[in-house]
Coordinates of C-alpha atoms in Angstrom, one line a residue:
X1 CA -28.7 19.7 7.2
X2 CA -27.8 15.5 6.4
X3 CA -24.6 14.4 7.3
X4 CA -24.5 14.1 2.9
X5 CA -25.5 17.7 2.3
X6 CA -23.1 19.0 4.5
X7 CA -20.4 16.8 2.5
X8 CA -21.5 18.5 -0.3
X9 CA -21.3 21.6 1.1
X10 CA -17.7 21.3 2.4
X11 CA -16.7 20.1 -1.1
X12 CA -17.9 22.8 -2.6
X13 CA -16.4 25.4 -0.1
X14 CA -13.3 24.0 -1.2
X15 CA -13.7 24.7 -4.8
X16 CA -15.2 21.4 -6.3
X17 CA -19.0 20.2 -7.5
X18 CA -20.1 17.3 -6.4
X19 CA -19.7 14.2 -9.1
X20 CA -19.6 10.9 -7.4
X21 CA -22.1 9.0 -5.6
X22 CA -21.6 9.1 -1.5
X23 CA -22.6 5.8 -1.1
X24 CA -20.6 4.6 1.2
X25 CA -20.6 4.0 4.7
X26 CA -17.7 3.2 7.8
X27 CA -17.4 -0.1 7.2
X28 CA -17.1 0.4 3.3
X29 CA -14.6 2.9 3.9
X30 CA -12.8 1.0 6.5
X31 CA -12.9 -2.1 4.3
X32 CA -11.3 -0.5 1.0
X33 CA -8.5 0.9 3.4
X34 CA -8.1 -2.2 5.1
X35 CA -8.2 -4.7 1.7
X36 CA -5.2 -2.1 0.4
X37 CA -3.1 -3.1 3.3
X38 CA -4.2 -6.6 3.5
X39 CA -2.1 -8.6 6.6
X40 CA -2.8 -11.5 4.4
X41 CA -0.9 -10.1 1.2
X42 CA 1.6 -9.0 3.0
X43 CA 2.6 -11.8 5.3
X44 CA 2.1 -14.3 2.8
X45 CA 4.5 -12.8 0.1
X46 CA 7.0 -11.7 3.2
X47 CA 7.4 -14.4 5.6
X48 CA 9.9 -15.9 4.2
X49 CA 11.9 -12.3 4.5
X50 CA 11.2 -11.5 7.8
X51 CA 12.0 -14.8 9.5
X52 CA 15.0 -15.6 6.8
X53 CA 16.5 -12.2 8.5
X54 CA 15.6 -11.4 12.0
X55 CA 14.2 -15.1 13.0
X56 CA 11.0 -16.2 15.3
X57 CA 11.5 -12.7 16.8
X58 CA 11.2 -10.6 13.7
X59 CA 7.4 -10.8 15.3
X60 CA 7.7 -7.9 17.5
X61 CA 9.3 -6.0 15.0
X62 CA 5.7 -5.6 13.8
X63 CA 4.7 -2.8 16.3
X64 CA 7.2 -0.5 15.2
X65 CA 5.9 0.4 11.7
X66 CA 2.2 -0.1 13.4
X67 CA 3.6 2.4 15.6
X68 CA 4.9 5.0 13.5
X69 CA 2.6 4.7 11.1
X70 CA -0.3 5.4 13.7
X71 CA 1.2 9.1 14.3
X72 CA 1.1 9.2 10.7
X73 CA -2.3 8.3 10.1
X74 CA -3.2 10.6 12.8
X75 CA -1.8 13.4 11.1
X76 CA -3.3 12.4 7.6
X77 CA -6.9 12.0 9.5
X78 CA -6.7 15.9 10.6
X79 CA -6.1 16.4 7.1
X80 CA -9.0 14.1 5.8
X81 CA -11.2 15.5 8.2
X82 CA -10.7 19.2 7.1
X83 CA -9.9 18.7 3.5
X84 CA -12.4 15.9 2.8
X85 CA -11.6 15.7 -0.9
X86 CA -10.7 12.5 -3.2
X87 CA -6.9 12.2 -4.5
X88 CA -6.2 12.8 -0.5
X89 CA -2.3 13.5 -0.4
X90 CA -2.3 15.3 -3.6
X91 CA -4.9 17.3 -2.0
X92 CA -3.3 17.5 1.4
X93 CA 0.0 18.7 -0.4
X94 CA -2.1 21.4 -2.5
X95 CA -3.5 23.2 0.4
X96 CA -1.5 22.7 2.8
X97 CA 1.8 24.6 0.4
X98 CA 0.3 25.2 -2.9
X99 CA -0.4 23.5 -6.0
X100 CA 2.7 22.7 -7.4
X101 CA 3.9 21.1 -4.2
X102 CA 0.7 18.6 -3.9
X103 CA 1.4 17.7 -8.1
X104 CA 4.9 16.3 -7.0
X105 CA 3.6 14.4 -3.8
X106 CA 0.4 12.9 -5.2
X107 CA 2.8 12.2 -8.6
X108 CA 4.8 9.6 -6.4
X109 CA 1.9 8.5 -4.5
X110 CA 0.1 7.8 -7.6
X111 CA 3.2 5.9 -9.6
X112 CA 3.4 4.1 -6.1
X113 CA -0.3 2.9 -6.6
X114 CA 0.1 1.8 -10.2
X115 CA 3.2 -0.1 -9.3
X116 CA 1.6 -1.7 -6.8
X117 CA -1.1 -3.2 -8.5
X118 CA 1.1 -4.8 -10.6
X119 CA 2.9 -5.9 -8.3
X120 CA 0.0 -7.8 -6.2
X121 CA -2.2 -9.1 -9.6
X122 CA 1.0 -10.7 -10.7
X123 CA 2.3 -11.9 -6.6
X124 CA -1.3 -13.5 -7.2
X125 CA -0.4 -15.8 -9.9
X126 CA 1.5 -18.8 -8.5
X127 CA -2.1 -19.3 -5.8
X128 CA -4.0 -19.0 -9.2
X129 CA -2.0 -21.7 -10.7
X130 CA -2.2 -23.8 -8.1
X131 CA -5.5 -24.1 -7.3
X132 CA -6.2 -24.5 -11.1
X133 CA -4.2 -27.7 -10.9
X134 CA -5.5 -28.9 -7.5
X135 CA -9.6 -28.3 -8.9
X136 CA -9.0 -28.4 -13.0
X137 CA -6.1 -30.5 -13.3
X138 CA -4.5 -27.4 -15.3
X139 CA -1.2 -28.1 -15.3
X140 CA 0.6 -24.2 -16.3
X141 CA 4.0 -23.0 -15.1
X142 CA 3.6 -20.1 -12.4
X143 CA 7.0 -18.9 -13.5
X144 CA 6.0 -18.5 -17.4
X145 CA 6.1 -14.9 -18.5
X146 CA 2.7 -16.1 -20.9
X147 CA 0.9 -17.4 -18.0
X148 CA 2.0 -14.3 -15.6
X149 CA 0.3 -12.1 -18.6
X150 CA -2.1 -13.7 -19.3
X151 CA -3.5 -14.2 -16.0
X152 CA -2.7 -10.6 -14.5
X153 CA -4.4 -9.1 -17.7
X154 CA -7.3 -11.4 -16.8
X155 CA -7.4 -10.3 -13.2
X156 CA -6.8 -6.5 -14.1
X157 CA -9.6 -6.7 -16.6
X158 CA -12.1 -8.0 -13.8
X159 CA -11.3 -5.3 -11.2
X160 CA -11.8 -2.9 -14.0
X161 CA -15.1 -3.4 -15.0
X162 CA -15.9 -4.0 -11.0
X163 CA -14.6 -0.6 -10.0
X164 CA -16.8 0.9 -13.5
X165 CA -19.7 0.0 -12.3
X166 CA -19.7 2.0 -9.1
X167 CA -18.1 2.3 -5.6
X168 CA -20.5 0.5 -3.7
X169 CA -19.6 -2.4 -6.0
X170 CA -15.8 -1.3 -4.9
X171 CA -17.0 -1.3 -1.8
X172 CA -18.8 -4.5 -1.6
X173 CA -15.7 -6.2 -2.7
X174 CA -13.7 -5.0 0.0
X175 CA -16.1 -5.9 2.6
X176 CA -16.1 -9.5 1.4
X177 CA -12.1 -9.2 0.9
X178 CA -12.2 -7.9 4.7
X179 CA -14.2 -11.0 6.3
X180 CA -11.5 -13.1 3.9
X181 CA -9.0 -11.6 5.7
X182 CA -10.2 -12.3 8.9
X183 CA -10.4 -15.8 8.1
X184 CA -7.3 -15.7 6.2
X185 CA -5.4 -14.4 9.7
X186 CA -6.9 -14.6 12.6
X187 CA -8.6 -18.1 11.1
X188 CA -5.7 -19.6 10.2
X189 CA -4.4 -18.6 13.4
X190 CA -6.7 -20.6 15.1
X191 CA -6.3 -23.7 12.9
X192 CA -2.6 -23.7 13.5
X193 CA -3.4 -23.7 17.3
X194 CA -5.9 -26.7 17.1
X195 CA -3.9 -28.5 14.6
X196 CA -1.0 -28.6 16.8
X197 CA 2.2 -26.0 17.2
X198 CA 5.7 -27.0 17.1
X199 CA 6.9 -24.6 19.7
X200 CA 5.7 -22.7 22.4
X201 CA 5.4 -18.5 23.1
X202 CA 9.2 -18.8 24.0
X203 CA 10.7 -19.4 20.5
X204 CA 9.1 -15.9 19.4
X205 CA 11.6 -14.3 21.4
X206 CA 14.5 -16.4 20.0
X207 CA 16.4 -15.1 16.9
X208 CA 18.0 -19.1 16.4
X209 CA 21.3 -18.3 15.1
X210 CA 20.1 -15.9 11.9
X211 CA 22.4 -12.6 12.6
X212 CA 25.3 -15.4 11.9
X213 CA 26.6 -16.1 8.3
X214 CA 26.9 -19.5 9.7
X215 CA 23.3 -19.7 10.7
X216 CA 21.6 -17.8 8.2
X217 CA 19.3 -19.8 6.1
X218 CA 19.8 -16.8 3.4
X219 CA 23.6 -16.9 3.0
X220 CA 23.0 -12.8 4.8
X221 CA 25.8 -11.7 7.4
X222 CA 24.8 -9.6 10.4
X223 CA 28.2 -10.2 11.9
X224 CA 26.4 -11.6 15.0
X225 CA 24.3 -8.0 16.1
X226 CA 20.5 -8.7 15.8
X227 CA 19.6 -5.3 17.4
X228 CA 21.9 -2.7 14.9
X229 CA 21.9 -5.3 11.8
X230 CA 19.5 -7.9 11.6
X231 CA 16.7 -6.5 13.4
X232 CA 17.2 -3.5 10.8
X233 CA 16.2 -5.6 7.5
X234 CA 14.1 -7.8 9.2
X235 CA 11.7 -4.8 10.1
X236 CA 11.5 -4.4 6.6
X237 CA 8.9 -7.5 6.2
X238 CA 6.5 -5.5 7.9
X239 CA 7.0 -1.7 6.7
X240 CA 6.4 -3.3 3.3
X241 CA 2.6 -4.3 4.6
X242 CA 1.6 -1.1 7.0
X243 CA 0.8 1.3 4.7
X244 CA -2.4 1.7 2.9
X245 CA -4.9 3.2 5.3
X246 CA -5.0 6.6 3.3
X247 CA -6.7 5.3 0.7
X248 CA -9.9 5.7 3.6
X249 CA -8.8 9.5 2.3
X250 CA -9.0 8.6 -1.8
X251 CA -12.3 8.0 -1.5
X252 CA -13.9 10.6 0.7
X253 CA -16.5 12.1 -2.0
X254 CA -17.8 8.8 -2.1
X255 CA -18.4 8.1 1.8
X256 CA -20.9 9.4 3.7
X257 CA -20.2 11.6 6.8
X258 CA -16.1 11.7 5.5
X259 CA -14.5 14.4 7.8
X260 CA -16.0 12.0 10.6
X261 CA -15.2 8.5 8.9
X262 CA -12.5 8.3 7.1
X263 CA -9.9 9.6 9.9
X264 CA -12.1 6.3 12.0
X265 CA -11.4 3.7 9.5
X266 CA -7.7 5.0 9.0
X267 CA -6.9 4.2 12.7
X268 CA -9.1 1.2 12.2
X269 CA -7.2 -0.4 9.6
X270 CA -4.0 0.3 10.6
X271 CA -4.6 -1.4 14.4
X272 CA -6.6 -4.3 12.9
X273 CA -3.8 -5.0 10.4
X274 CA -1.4 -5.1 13.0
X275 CA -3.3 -7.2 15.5
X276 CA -4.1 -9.7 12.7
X277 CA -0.9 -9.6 11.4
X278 CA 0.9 -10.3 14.9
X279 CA -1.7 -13.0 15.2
X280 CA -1.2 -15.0 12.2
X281 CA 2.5 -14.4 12.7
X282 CA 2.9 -15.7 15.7
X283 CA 0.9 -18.7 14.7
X284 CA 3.0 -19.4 11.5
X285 CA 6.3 -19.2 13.5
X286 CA 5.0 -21.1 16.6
X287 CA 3.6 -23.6 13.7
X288 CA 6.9 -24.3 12.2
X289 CA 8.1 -27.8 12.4
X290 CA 10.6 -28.9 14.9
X291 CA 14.6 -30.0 15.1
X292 CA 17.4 -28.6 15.0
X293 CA 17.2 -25.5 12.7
X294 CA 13.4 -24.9 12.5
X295 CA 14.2 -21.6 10.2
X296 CA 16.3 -23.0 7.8
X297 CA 14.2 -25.8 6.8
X298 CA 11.2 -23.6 6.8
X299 CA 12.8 -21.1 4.6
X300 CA 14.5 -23.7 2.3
X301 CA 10.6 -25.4 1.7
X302 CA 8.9 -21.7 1.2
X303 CA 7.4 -20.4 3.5
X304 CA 4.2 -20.5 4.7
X305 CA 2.9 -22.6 1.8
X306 CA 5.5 -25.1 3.6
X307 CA 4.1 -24.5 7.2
X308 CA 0.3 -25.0 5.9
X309 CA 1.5 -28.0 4.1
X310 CA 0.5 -29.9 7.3
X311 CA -2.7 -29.8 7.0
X312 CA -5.4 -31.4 5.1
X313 CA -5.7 -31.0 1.8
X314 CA -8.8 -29.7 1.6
X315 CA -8.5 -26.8 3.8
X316 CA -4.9 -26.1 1.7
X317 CA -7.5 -25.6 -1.0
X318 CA -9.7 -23.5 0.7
X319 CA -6.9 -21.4 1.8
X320 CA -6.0 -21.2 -1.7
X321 CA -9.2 -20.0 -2.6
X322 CA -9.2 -17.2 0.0
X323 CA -5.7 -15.8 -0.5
X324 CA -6.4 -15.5 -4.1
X325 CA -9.5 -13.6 -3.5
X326 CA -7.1 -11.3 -0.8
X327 CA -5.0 -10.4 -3.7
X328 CA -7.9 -9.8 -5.6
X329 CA -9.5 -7.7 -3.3
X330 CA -6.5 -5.8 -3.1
X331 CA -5.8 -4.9 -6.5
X332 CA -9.3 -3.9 -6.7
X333 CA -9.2 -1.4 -3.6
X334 CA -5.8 0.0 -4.7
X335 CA -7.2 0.3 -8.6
X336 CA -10.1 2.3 -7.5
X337 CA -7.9 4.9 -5.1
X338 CA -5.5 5.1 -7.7
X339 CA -7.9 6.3 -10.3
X340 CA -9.9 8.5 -8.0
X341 CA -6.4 10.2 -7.4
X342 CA -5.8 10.5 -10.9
X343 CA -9.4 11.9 -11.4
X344 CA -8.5 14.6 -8.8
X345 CA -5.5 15.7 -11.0
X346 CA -7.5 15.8 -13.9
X347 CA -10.3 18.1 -12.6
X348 CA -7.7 20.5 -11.7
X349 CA -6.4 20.4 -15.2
X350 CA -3.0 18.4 -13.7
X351 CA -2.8 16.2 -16.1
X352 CA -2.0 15.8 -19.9
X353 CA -5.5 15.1 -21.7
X354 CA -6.6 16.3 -18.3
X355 CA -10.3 16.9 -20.1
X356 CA -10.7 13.4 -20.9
X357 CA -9.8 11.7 -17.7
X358 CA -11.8 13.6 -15.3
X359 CA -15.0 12.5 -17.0
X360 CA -17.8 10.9 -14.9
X361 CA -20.0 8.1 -16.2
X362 CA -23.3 9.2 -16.1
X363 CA -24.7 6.2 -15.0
X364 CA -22.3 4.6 -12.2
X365 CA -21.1 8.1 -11.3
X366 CA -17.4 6.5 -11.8
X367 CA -13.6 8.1 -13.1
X368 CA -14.5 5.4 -16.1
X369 CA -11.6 7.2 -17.9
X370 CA -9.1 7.4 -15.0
X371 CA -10.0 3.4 -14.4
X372 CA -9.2 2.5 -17.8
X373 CA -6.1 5.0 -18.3
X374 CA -4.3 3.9 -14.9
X375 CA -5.3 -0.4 -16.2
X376 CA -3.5 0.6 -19.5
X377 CA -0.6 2.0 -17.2
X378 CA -0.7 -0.9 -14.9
X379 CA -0.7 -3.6 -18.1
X380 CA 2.3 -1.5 -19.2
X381 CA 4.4 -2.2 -16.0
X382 CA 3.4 -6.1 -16.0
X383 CA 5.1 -6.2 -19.3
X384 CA 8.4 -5.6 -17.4
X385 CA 8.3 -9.2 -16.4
X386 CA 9.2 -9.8 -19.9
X387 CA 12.7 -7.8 -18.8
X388 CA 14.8 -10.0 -17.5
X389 CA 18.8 -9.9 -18.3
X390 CA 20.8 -13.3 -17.5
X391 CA 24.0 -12.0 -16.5
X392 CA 25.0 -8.9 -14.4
X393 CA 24.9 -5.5 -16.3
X394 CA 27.4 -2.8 -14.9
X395 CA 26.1 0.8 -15.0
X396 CA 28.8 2.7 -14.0
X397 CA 29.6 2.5 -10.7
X398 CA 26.6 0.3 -9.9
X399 CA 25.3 -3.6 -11.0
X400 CA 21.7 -4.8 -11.7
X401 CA 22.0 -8.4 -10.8
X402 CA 21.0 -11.2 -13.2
X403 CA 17.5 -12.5 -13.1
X404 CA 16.2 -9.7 -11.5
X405 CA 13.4 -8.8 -14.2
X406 CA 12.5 -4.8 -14.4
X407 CA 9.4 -5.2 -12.8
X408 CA 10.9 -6.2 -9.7
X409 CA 12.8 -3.5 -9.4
X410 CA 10.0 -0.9 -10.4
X411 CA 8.2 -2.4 -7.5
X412 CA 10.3 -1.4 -4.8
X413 CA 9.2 1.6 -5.4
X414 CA 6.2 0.7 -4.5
X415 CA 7.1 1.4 -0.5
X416 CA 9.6 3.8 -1.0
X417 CA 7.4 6.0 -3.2
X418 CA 4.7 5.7 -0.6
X419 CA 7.2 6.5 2.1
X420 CA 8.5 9.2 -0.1
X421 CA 5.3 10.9 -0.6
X422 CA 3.8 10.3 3.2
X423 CA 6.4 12.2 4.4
X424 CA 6.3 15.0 2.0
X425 CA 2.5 15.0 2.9
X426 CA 3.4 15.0 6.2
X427 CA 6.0 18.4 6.0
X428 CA 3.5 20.0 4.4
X429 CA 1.0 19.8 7.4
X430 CA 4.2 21.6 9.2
X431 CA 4.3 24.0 6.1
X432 CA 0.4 24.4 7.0
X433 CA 0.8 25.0 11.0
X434 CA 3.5 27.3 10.6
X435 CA 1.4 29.4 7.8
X436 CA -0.8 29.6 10.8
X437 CA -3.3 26.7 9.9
X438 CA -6.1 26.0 12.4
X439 CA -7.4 22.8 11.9
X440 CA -11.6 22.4 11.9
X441 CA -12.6 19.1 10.9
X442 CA -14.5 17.1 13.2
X443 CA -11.0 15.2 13.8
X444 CA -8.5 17.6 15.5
X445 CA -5.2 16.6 17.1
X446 CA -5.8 20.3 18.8
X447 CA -2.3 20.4 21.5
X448 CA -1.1 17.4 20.1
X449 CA -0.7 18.3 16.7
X450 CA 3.0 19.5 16.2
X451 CA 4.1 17.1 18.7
X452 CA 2.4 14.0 16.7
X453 CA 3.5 15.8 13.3
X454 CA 7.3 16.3 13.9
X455 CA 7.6 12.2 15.5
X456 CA 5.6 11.3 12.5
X457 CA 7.8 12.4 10.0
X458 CA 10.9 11.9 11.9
X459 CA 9.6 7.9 11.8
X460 CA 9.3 8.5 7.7
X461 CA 12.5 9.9 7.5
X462 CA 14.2 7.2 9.3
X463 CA 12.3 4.2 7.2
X464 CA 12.7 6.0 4.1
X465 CA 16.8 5.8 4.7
X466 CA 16.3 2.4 5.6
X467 CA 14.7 1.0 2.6
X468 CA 16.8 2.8 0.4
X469 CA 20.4 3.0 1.3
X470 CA 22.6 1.6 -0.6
X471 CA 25.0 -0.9 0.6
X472 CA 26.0 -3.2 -1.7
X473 CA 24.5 -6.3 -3.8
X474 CA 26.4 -8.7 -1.0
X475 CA 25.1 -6.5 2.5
X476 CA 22.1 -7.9 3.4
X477 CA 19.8 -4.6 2.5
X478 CA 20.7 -5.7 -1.1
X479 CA 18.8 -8.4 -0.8
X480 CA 15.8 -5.8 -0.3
X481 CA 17.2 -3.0 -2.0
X482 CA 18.8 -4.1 -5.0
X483 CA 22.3 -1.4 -4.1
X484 CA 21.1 1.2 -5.8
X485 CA 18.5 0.4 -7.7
X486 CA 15.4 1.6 -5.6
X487 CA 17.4 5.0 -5.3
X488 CA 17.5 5.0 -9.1
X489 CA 14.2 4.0 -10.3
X490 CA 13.0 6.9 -7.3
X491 CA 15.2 9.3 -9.4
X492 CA 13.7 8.1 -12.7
X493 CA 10.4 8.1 -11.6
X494 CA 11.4 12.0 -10.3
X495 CA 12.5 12.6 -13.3
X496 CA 9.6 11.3 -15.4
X497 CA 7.4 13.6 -13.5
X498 CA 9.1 16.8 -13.9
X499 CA 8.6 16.2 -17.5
X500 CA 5.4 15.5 -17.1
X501 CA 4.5 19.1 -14.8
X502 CA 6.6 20.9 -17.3
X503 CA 4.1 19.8 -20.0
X504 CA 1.0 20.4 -18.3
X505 CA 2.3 23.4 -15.9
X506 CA -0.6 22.6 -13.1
X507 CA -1.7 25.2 -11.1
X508 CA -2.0 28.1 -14.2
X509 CA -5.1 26.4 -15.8
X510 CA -8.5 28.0 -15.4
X511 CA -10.2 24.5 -13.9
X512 CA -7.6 24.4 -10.7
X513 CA -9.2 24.9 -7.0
X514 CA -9.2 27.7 -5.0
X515 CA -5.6 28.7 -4.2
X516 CA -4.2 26.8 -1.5
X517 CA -3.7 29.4 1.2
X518 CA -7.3 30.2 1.1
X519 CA -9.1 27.1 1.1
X520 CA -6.8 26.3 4.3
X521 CA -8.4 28.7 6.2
X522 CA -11.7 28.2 5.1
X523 CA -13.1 26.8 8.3
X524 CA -15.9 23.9 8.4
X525 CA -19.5 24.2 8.9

């Protein structure tokens, strides 16, 4: 039997025909994973927050979401490997407790995705801008609601019709967006070095005066403890990037050889984000320009647009070019996972107009419908930019700040509804094991398994409570967490979904899988 039959064969065991194209490979896999978590995204929208707050050695800080993260995607790769099924944690959820449980995990998983395309077409538009007036002469304002729509719209459109024409497209896009992050990271790395650093590997263990008021270059207060204060929001930078890797999962009906693969190029893209991330990091910090307070005046000129600023002009344009194809890349990966999670949903009848979005094109073998529903939904959150209010607005017994438009604050949801939702995934692979689950992809954590499980979720739990505890608009998690306005727009989006499962009521239609308990024990061939 081929590695693709027996795919097919697995699939159906588990309830489900076969309807998209297995076309893709490791390194497709891997790339679409990797693309989603994108070091260069991440670092170069967050640098500015991780140094502002823990200093040159916010760098180290890196390994502990790497770290906790790995157990995690350990734990998700067991259940990739046995249920090798697209929509991944709504899937895991399903049959690991029941139907019911995996709606209201994939539900924030999939508002999380949606969010977070938003979030990186429009993070995408001040490079766009720039390197329109650098090449075109285009002179447009990167802060202009119009030009923020109008370009995002542009950009959304694009990786629409990409991800409609099939997933090897998909996939080719995120191979190309993977070598662009290589150079991106590790290349710019390696320019920095010949270029010419400003300090040596000694500052990255300095933290230059940030857990004071006094030397803060954000006006944040540690009250002089790096370890218990600053080193606690400063981590923040980076649990904002490491996430991502399950989407490897999203697309397992399209990958060849998945209960193999796709727990591979989880682990993959989750170490070589890290390494590439410490890499570039390190570079960027050790790159900073000299005197007195090398922070401060590195903050106050923006970052790492400030650092590069040093070098030629041409190469700033060529950097340019690539970071805006790394946010492209990435929008395009996390589109396509998103809709194949919403076509999952639909072909279990989990979804209003459930009929409608799990259609197939004939041709590409794509969720054409899911695409274009989850683009509309997407458009709908950029629109938020629009909402913007210029003075404080008291709601009750909490504040949204001024100039903090809605979309902002819908898109720290973005990490902690994927937090939320990883870790509810993750209990239910405890539910699983102590239902008496026996694992038999051909990734098993075998002894290891409860161990790895409890330290994984004991990691979520702990991140999750430190991205969204509220501690005022003037403590320096405000300046991440808005108070209590990530809490709230978690509880909205809650909220939301209930209505939304009491509508549909999943797991009573006649299209839903199997029943949970018994496609967990059905073993592998």
């Amino acid at each position: 039997m081929t590695e693709d039959s027996s795919d097919d064969a697995r699939l159906r065991s588990l309830g489900y025909q076969p309807q998209l194209n297995r076309v893709l490979g490791l390194f497709a896999n891997f790339s679409v994973a990797f693309t989603y978590l994108s070091p260069m995204v991440g670092i170069y929208s967050l640098f500015v927050l991780g140094v502002g707050t823990g200093g040159p050695a916010y760098v180290w800080l890196t390994w502990l979401p790497v770290g906790g993260m790995l157990l995690v995607a350990l734990v998700f790769g067991e259940l990739a490997s046995h249920f090798p099924v697209a929509g991944a944690l709504y899937q895991y959820g399903k049959f690991s407790v029941g139907p019911r449980y995996g709606w209201f995990v994939g539900w924030f998983y999939g508002i999380a995705l949606l969010v977070t395309v938003a979030s990186v077409d429009t993070g995408v538009v001040g490079y766009v801008v720039a390197l329109g007036h650098n090449w075109f002469g285009i002179d447009a304002d990167p802060t202009s609601h119009v030009v923020i729509l109008v370009v995002t719209v542009v950009l959304l459109a694009v990786q629409t019709l990409l991800n409609v024409t099939g997933a090897q497209v998909m996939g080719r896009v995120a191979q190309f967006g993977a070598y662009v992050e290589l150079l991106g990271t590790v290349g710019i790395a390696i320019v920095l070095a010949v270029h010419g650093f400003h300090h040596g590997p000694g500052f990255l263990f300095s933290t230059q005066n940030v857990q004071h008021a006094a030397g803060n270059p954000l006006g944040l207060d540690f009250h002089g403890n790096w370890i218990t204060g600053a080193a606690l929001i400063s981590v923040l930078a980076p649990v904002y990037i490491f996430y991502g890797f399950e989407s490897a999962g999203d697309i397992s009906e399209e990958t060849s050889d998945a209960g193999r693969q796709v727990p591979r190029s989880m682990r993959m893209a989750l170490l070589g984000g890290g390494v590439a991330s410490f890499v570039l990091v390190a570079a960027l910090l050790m790159a900073m320009p000299g005197g007195a307070n090398p922070v401060g005046a590195t903050v106050k000129g923006g970052g790492v647009p400030f650092i590069l600023g040093q070098l030629p002009s041409w190469l700033q344009d060529v950097l340019l070019l690539l970071i805006v194809f790394a946010f492209f890349s990435c929008g395009t990966s996390v589109q396509g996972a998103g809709s194949r999670l919403m076509f999952s949903y639909a072909r279990d009848g989990a979804l209003p107009g459930s009929a409608w979005v799990a259609r197939v094109h004939r041709r590409f073998r794509t969720p054409v419908n899911a695409l274009l529903a989850g683009s509309v939904v997407t458009a709908l959150f950029v629109l938020l930019e629009f909402a913007s209010p210029t003075h404080d607005i008291k709601l009750g017994f909490l504040t949204y700040p001024a100039h903090t438009n809605a979309l902002v604050s819908l898109v720290s949801f973005g990490v902690s509804g994927i937090y939320l939702s990883f870790l509810l995934a993750v209990v239910g692979a405890m539910v699983a094991r102590a239902r008496g689950w026996i694992p038999e992809g051909r990734f098993r954590l075998g002894r290891w398994g409860w161990p790895v499980t409890v330290v994984a979720a004991a990691y979520l739990v702990a991140m999750l409570v430190n991205v969204v505890a509220p501690t005022g608009l003037t403590s320096p998690r405000g300046y991440f967490n808005l108070d209590w306005i990530t809490l709230l727009v978690m509880a909205a989006v809650a909220l939301v979904g209930l209505v939304c499962f009491l509508l549909r009521r999943p797991g009573r239609g006649p299209d839903v899988a199997e029943p949970a308990r018994e496609a967990a024990a059905t073993p592998q061939r």
